Amino acid sequence: MRSQGPCLFICVRRELTDRGFQVAWEPTFPVPCPMMSRSSCLSRQPGAEDGGHGDGALLDTASLKMSDLDAELVPLPPRYRFRDLLLGDQSFQNDDRVQVEFYVNENTFKERLKLFFIKNQRSSLRIRLFNFSLKLLTCLLYIVRVLLDDPALGIGCWGCPKQNYTFNESSSEINWAPILWVERKTALWAIQVIVAIISFLETMLLIYLSYKGNIWEQIFRVAFILEMINTLPFIITIFWPPLRNLFIPVFLNCWLAKHALENMINDFHRAILRTQSAMFNQVLILFCTLLCLVFTGTCGIQHLERAGDNLSLLTSFYFCIVTFSTVGYGDVTPKIWPSQLLVVIMICVALVVLPLQFEELVYLWMERQKSGGNYSRHRAQTEKHVILCVSSLKIDLLMDFLNEFYAHPRLQDYYVVILCPTEMDIQVRRVLQIPLWSQRVIYLQGSALKDQDLMRAKMDNGEACFILSSRNEVDRTAADHQTILRAWAVKDFAPNCPLYVQILKPENKFHVKFAEHVVCEEECKYAMLALSCICPATPTLITLLVHTSRGQEGQDSPEQWQRMYGRCSGNEVYHIRMGDSKFFREYEGKSFTYAAFHAHKKYGVCLIGLKREENKSILLNPGPRHILAASDTCFYINITKEENSAFIFKQEEKQKKKGSAGQGLYEGSSRLPVHSIIASMGTVAMDLQNTECRPAQSGGGSGGSKLALPTENGSGSRRPSIAPVLEVADSSTLLPCDLLSDQSEDEMTPSDEEGLSVAEYVKGYPPNSPYIGSSPTLCHLLPVKAPFCCLRLDKGCKHNSYEDAKAYGFKNKLIIVSAETAGNGLYNFIVPLRAYYRPRRELNPIVLLLDNKPDHHFLEAICCFPMVYYMEGSVDNLDSLLQCGIIYADNLVVVDKESTMSAEEDYMADAKTIVSVQTMFRLFPSLSITTELTHPSNMRFMQFRAKDSYSLALSRLEKRERENGSNLAFMFRLPFAAGRVFSISMLDTLLYQSFVKDYMIPITRLLLGLDTTPGSGYLCAMKITEDDLWIRTYGRLFQKLCSSSAEIPIGIYRTECHVFSSESQVSVSMGDREDAREAKGPWGSRAGTGGGGSTHGRHAVGGDSAEPPLLRRKSLPWARRLSRKGARHTGKAAAEWISQQRLSLYQRSERQELSELVKNRMKHLGLPTTGYDEMNDHQNTLSYVLINPPPDTRLEPNDIVYLIRSDPLAHVASSSRSRKSSCGNKLASCSPETRDETQF
C-alpha cells in the first residue's frame, strides 16, 4: 500500500523513550518524493538501489544544532538492520539517518470525512445546500399538515378514539388535548420520519467531525438543541406508534434553515473565489430574521389557538404582521394565555434582535457609502465607463475632469468610476450628491494595487483608465513611483484597457511608455515657460487650445476686447479626413499652403497640419511642396468641428453682406445660431493687382526684416498688392538650398562689437541627455564643452574673471529662471531656446537661479549649450536677484517650488511665491515676470491692486462666467490673459481631451518643441510694426505669409493701452509713459528696443518708443464711458480728481523709495547702477491672445503674430547638398525673408 498524500523530508532527532523512540523534527524545505506507506520508514542511501537517485533526499542529522547528543542515540532495531543488510546497504550501521513522512491531510477515515463535509468548499457547499433544502422541506410539510388537520373532526393519539372539543370563552380552564395532539396522515408521517432520520444522522456526523475535546460545547449549541427537538420525537414514533399524532414544533426548523443559508453563502463566495459582500450578507440576515420571526409567530399562535378560537394559518399571519408593524387593529386577538404569552415573547425577541440587526445594517451602509460599494457588472456590460485612479481627490481636480470629460456630446452616456484609497472629501461628497453627477459618477474607496478593488471598478470592462499623479506631494519622485505601480497593476489586471497616465518627472516616463497616452508634467511646463520668453503668452495660448469652450464667454461684456478675446477662446483643434471634408475636399492635389490660405479665406478655419495614411506621424505646416491627398487626415483650428457647422451659400452671403455692410463679425454673427458660427466668418476680398508669379522678396528692398511695400514700375502711387498663393509650389518661388546653409552672411562675419563670434557655435544634437526618453533636438552647441567652473555666473575662474552679468557684455537681454532644484525637466527649458531654427543673433543668455546647487549629472547635460549659466540663490532674496543680472533681463520665469506645494491649507501653497513675485513687480516694474502657481484660483492675486475698480469688475465677470457654466472662468484675469501666470493643473485637460482627440498630445508636443518630427514645423512669433500696417487685416496677412514664406499664422497677441477709472487719470498715465520713453536701457539703448528675440519688453506698449497715437485715441472713449458714472455729481468728481492726484504723487514717491533701496543694494554689492530703469512699467496696458481671429480683423501696431513656420530641413534636395559644399554639416534655421522672429 502506498499513501495518497505528499510527504516531506525533515531533519529528525531520535530520543529514547519508554515507548521505543520519538521523532522530534524541524522543517527545512519540501522535497518531492514518491508516495510511501508509513511502514516503509527505512533509511536509504542514494544510489544503493536507485542508481544514484534515491526516492528522497536523506538529510544528515550531523548538521543539526544538537549534534552533541548523537553519541547517546541508540541504533535502530535489529529487524531494520537485517533488512538493510539483505538489501545490500552495508553503510547503514554507521549512518544515523531517518526518513519521516509528512502528510498534508491525515490519511484517516475521519479526516477524509472532514475534508468532504467541512474543509472542501465545493463539497461543503453541496452538503449545506442539501441541508437547507431539508429544512425548507420540513417547514413545507408542517404547513401541509396544518392545512390537512381539522380539530373539529376529533382529537387524540394515534389509534385512540377521537374526542371533539369546543372552546368556551366563559371557562378559564384550558383543554390541552388540541395542543398536544394533531391529526397526521400516515404518508405525511412517513415522509417526516425519513427527513428526520436524515437530519439526525447528518447532525450527529457533523458533531463527531467537529469534536475537539469538549462534548458539552457541542451539545448545548442552540442549533443542536433545535435539531434534537425536531428529529428525535419522529424517530421515537417509529417504536411507539401512539405518539405518531404528537405535536412536534417542526416550524422551528426555519431558524436552522436560516443558519444553513448563511453558511451556504459563505461557502459559495469561497468556492467562486469572490470577496464576500458584507452588505449583502447583512441584508440577507435581516430579511431572514424577519421572515423567521413572522413564520414562528404565525405557526405558534395558530397552533396554540387550536385550544381557543381555532385561527386559520392566514389569520395568524395577518395578526403577526399587524402586531410586528406596531399597527395593532385589534380585530384578531389571542384568547388563551399560552398564545398571549407567545405573543409577548415574540415581541420581546423582536425588540432585542431587530434593533441589533438594523444597527449593523446602518453601520455597514455608512461604511459602504465611504468606500463606494461596487460598480455593477451588469451595468459594466451594458453601459460604457471610464476609471479615474488618483491618490487623493480634491474638488478642483474632480470638477476639471468632469467638466472637460462631459463637454463632449458623445461622452454624455459614459459613467465615471473614481478609485481612490482615501475617504471621500466632504466637498467632493457634496458635489457628487448633485443630481447632475450623482447618476453618472461612482466613488469607490480602494487601491489600484488590489485586484479586488480593480474588480469592484470593473477595470477589465472599462473604456479607459486615467491615472493621475499627486502633484501636491513634497516628494514628487515618490508620487511618480506610486503612479508607476498603479499603471503596472492596471496593465497586469486589464491588459486591454487603454491607459492615460500623468507623470511628474521626465526621468520616470519610460517606465510607463507602454501606456497609450502619457503626459509628463515637467516636460510640458518647462517647454511652455521657455517658449513664453520668445512667443509671449504661450501658456495662455496652449491652455485655451486644450480647453473645451463654447466661445460665448464675455459676449455680454461692454468691453470690446473681452468679447473678441472670449469668442476666439472657443477655438480648438479638430480633425477630419480630407476626402470627407467640405472645408478641404476641393483642395485635393493642391499644395498645403494653398489649402490653408483658401480654407481660412472661405470658411475662417486655420489648417495647421496633417497626417498621411501610410505614416502615423503628424506634420505641422509641411510646407508648399506637400500635395494634399484624399486619404490625408487634416488638423485645423476652428470654433467648432465641421460636423457641427452650418454652411451659407454665396447667394445668401452676398445678400447678408449687403444688408449688414460695415458690421463686424461679432455684430453680424449674432443673428446666426450658435452652431453655425463658421458661416459668419464670410470671405475676405483680397486686392490682387499684381498676380504674376514671381519669387518672394528676400533680403533686399525694404530691409529684409519687414514685409516690404511692393512697387510697380518704380512708382508707389498705386495701392500695395500681395502675391497670390500658388496651387502647386513653383521652384522659382521656393528658397534654394544655399539659403538654408546658414542664416546670413552677417553671422559669418560678425562685427567687432560682438564679444563672442556667433560663428563659433555649431549645430548638432546634445551629447548628454539627462534622462531616458528625451526627444533628440538639433540645437546650437558650443564646439567644446564649457568647464563646470565657467557655468557659474557670479564667480570667476581661471578661464574668465567675470563675476556679474554686466561684465559679460551680452548683446541680448537675459532670461532668468528661478527654480528650487536643477531637475531633469529644466533641461527642456534650455532646448527650445537653443533649437537650430532660432537665429543665432537672437539667442538670449539663460541664467538659472537655483536654491540648491546642481549636481554633476545636470551640469554635464547643459555644459554643451552656449550662454547658459547658473547661480545659487533664491527669488525672494534681493541680493541674489541683483547678482544674477535682473536689471539686464527681459524675462523672469518663477517656477513653483516643490517644498511649498503642500500646506496645511491647500490654497496657501502659493503664498510665498505670490508675495515674492509681487515684491519683484514693485521693485522692477519693467520686467516681464512669468509665474507658475499650484492652484489656478490664486492667479487673481498676481500683480494685485487692491483699489483698482477695473480688477474688481473683472472679478465680478469671472463669477458671472462661472455661474454660467464656463470651464474658463479665470480667462479674463489680466495676468492670465497676458500670459504672466500659469498653473500646470490647467494642462490636466490635455490628458482628458486625448480620450476623444488622440492627436492632442502629439500636436501639443510639436508646438512646444518637445518632439521634432522631420518635415514638421515649429511655433514662433513676429511683430507688427508701423511699416507693416499697409497689410491692414489679418486675412491679408495670412495671404502675404503663405505666398512669401509659407508660414501659417494661428493667432495674435495684442497689447492695448488701458485706462482704469477716469479721464483725469489718462493724463497722469500718459505722463508716466512719456517719462518712461526717455529711460535708457541697460545696454545704452532705449528701453524696450533691445535686439534679439520677441520678448515681452519689446512688444509691450508701455516700453516701446514708437507708440502709435491710435492706442491713445482708442483709450479716450473708454475713459469717457467710465467717467460718465461719476459725472452726475461735479463736486464728487472734483474730490475724486484731487484724491487721484494725491495718489499719483504717493505712487511716485513710493517708486522713488523702492528705487533708492535697489540702488543702495547694488552699490553694496559693487554692481553698477546705471542700468536700473525705475519708471518704465506695464501698469497702463493689457494684453490678450486671439486664437484664429476672423480674416477681417484689423491689425494694430505692436501685435505679435503666432506662426507655424515650416521645417527648413524638410525639402532640402540631396543634389543641392552635394552641390553646395558650403552647407557642410551646418543646418539652416529659417529663410532670409523671415529670419527675424520679432519683425517682418
Short mmCIF file of N, CA, C and O in Angstrom, two decimals, residues 252-290:
data_model
loop_
_atom_site.label_atom_id
_atom_site.label_comp_id
_atom_site.label_asym_id
_atom_site.label_seq_id
_atom_site.Cartn_x
_atom_site.Cartn_y
_atom_site.Cartn_z
N LEU A 252 -39.90 25.29 13.83
CA LEU A 252 -38.66 25.88 14.34
C LEU A 252 -37.47 25.59 13.42
O LEU A 252 -36.40 26.17 13.58
N ASN A 253 -37.66 24.66 12.49
CA ASN A 253 -36.59 24.39 11.53
C ASN A 253 -36.28 25.60 10.63
O ASN A 253 -35.27 25.60 9.94
N CYS A 254 -37.15 26.60 10.62
CA CYS A 254 -36.87 27.80 9.82
C CYS A 254 -35.60 28.49 10.32
O CYS A 254 -34.84 29.06 9.52
N TRP A 255 -35.34 28.42 11.63
CA TRP A 255 -34.12 29.02 12.17
C TRP A 255 -32.89 28.22 11.74
O TRP A 255 -31.83 28.80 11.48
N LEU A 256 -33.04 26.91 11.69
CA LEU A 256 -31.94 26.09 11.19
C LEU A 256 -31.71 26.33 9.70
O LEU A 256 -30.57 26.30 9.23
N ALA A 257 -32.80 26.54 8.96
CA ALA A 257 -32.64 26.88 7.54
C ALA A 257 -31.91 28.21 7.36
O ALA A 257 -31.09 28.37 6.46
N LYS A 258 -32.22 29.17 8.22
CA LYS A 258 -31.53 30.46 8.17
C LYS A 258 -30.03 30.28 8.43
O LYS A 258 -29.19 30.86 7.74
N HIS A 259 -29.69 29.47 9.45
CA HIS A 259 -28.29 29.23 9.76
C HIS A 259 -27.59 28.53 8.59
O HIS A 259 -26.44 28.87 8.23
N ALA A 260 -28.26 27.55 7.98
CA ALA A 260 -27.67 26.83 6.85
C ALA A 260 -27.49 27.76 5.64
O ALA A 260 -26.52 27.64 4.89
N LEU A 261 -28.42 28.70 5.45
CA LEU A 261 -28.30 29.63 4.33
C LEU A 261 -27.09 30.55 4.50
O LEU A 261 -26.37 30.82 3.53
N GLU A 262 -26.85 31.02 5.72
CA GLU A 262 -25.68 31.87 5.95
C GLU A 262 -24.39 31.12 5.65
O GLU A 262 -23.49 31.64 4.97
N ASN A 263 -24.29 29.87 6.14
CA ASN A 263 -23.09 29.09 5.86
C ASN A 263 -22.95 28.78 4.37
O ASN A 263 -21.84 28.74 3.82
N MET A 264 -24.08 28.56 3.73
CA MET A 264 -24.05 28.25 2.31
C MET A 264 -23.55 29.45 1.50
O MET A 264 -22.76 29.30 0.54
N ILE A 265 -23.96 30.66 1.86
CA ILE A 265 -23.50 31.85 1.16
C ILE A 265 -21.99 32.02 1.34
O ILE A 265 -21.26 32.35 0.39
N ASN A 266 -21.49 31.76 2.55
CA ASN A 266 -20.06 31.87 2.79
C ASN A 266 -19.28 30.87 1.94
O ASN A 266 -18.26 31.21 1.31
N ASP A 267 -19.75 29.63 1.90
CA ASP A 267 -19.08 28.62 1.08
C ASP A 267 -19.18 28.96 -0.40
O ASP A 267 -18.24 28.69 -1.18
N PHE A 268 -20.29 29.55 -0.81
CA PHE A 268 -20.46 29.92 -2.21
C PHE A 268 -19.44 30.96 -2.63
O PHE A 268 -18.81 30.87 -3.69
N HIS A 269 -19.23 31.98 -1.77
CA HIS A 269 -18.25 33.01 -2.09
C HIS A 269 -16.84 32.45 -2.10
O HIS A 269 -16.00 32.84 -2.91
N ARG A 270 -16.57 31.51 -1.20
CA ARG A 270 -15.24 30.91 -1.21
C ARG A 270 -15.02 30.03 -2.43
O ARG A 270 -13.94 29.97 -2.99
N ALA A 271 -16.06 29.34 -2.85
CA ALA A 271 -15.92 28.42 -3.97
C ALA A 271 -15.68 29.14 -5.28
O ALA A 271 -14.91 28.69 -6.12
N ILE A 272 -16.32 30.29 -5.47
CA ILE A 272 -16.15 31.01 -6.73
C ILE A 272 -15.07 32.08 -6.63
O ILE A 272 -14.92 32.91 -7.52
N LEU A 273 -14.35 32.08 -5.49
CA LEU A 273 -13.21 32.98 -5.30
C LEU A 273 -13.61 34.44 -5.44
O LEU A 273 -12.94 35.24 -6.08
N ARG A 274 -14.71 34.82 -4.85
CA ARG A 274 -15.16 36.20 -4.84
C ARG A 274 -15.19 36.73 -3.43
O ARG A 274 -15.46 35.98 -2.48
N THR A 275 -14.93 38.01 -3.29
CA THR A 275 -14.98 38.63 -1.98
C THR A 275 -16.43 38.73 -1.51
O THR A 275 -17.30 39.18 -2.23
N GLN A 276 -16.64 38.29 -0.29
CA GLN A 276 -18.00 38.29 0.25
C GLN A 276 -18.45 39.72 0.52
O GLN A 276 -17.72 40.52 1.08
N SER A 277 -19.65 40.02 0.10
CA SER A 277 -20.20 41.35 0.33
C SER A 277 -20.85 41.39 1.70
O SER A 277 -21.85 40.71 1.95
N ALA A 278 -20.26 42.16 2.61
CA ALA A 278 -20.81 42.26 3.96
C ALA A 278 -22.20 42.89 3.94
O ALA A 278 -23.08 42.52 4.71
N MET A 279 -22.39 43.83 3.03
CA MET A 279 -23.69 44.48 2.94
C MET A 279 -24.76 43.48 2.49
O MET A 279 -25.87 43.43 3.06
N PHE A 280 -24.44 42.69 1.50
CA PHE A 280 -25.39 41.69 1.02
C PHE A 280 -25.72 40.68 2.11
O PHE A 280 -26.88 40.32 2.32
N ASN A 281 -24.70 40.22 2.82
CA ASN A 281 -24.94 39.25 3.89
C ASN A 281 -25.80 39.82 5.00
O ASN A 281 -26.68 39.15 5.54
N GLN A 282 -25.53 41.09 5.34
CA GLN A 282 -26.30 41.68 6.44
C GLN A 282 -27.75 41.90 6.03
O GLN A 282 -28.66 41.68 6.85
N VAL A 283 -27.99 42.30 4.82
CA VAL A 283 -29.37 42.45 4.35
C VAL A 283 -30.05 41.09 4.32
O VAL A 283 -31.22 40.95 4.71
N LEU A 284 -29.33 40.07 3.90
CA LEU A 284 -29.90 38.72 3.87
C LEU A 284 -30.22 38.23 5.27
O LEU A 284 -31.29 37.64 5.51
N ILE A 285 -29.32 38.49 6.21
CA ILE A 285 -29.57 38.06 7.60
C ILE A 285 -30.78 38.79 8.17
O ILE A 285 -31.63 38.19 8.84
N LEU A 286 -30.88 40.09 7.90
CA LEU A 286 -32.02 40.84 8.42
C LEU A 286 -33.33 40.34 7.82
O LEU A 286 -34.33 40.15 8.54
N PHE A 287 -33.34 40.09 6.54
CA PHE A 287 -34.54 39.60 5.89
C PHE A 287 -34.93 38.22 6.43
O PHE A 287 -36.11 37.96 6.72
N CYS A 288 -33.94 37.35 6.57
CA CYS A 288 -34.23 36.01 7.09
C CYS A 288 -34.70 36.06 8.54
O CYS A 288 -35.57 35.28 8.95
N THR A 289 -34.14 36.97 9.32
CA THR A 289 -34.58 37.11 10.72
C THR A 289 -36.03 37.55 10.78
O THR A 289 -36.83 37.00 11.57
N LEU A 290 -36.39 38.54 9.99
CA LEU A 290 -37.79 38.98 9.96
C LEU A 290 -38.71 37.85 9.50
O LEU A 290 -39.79 37.61 10.09
#
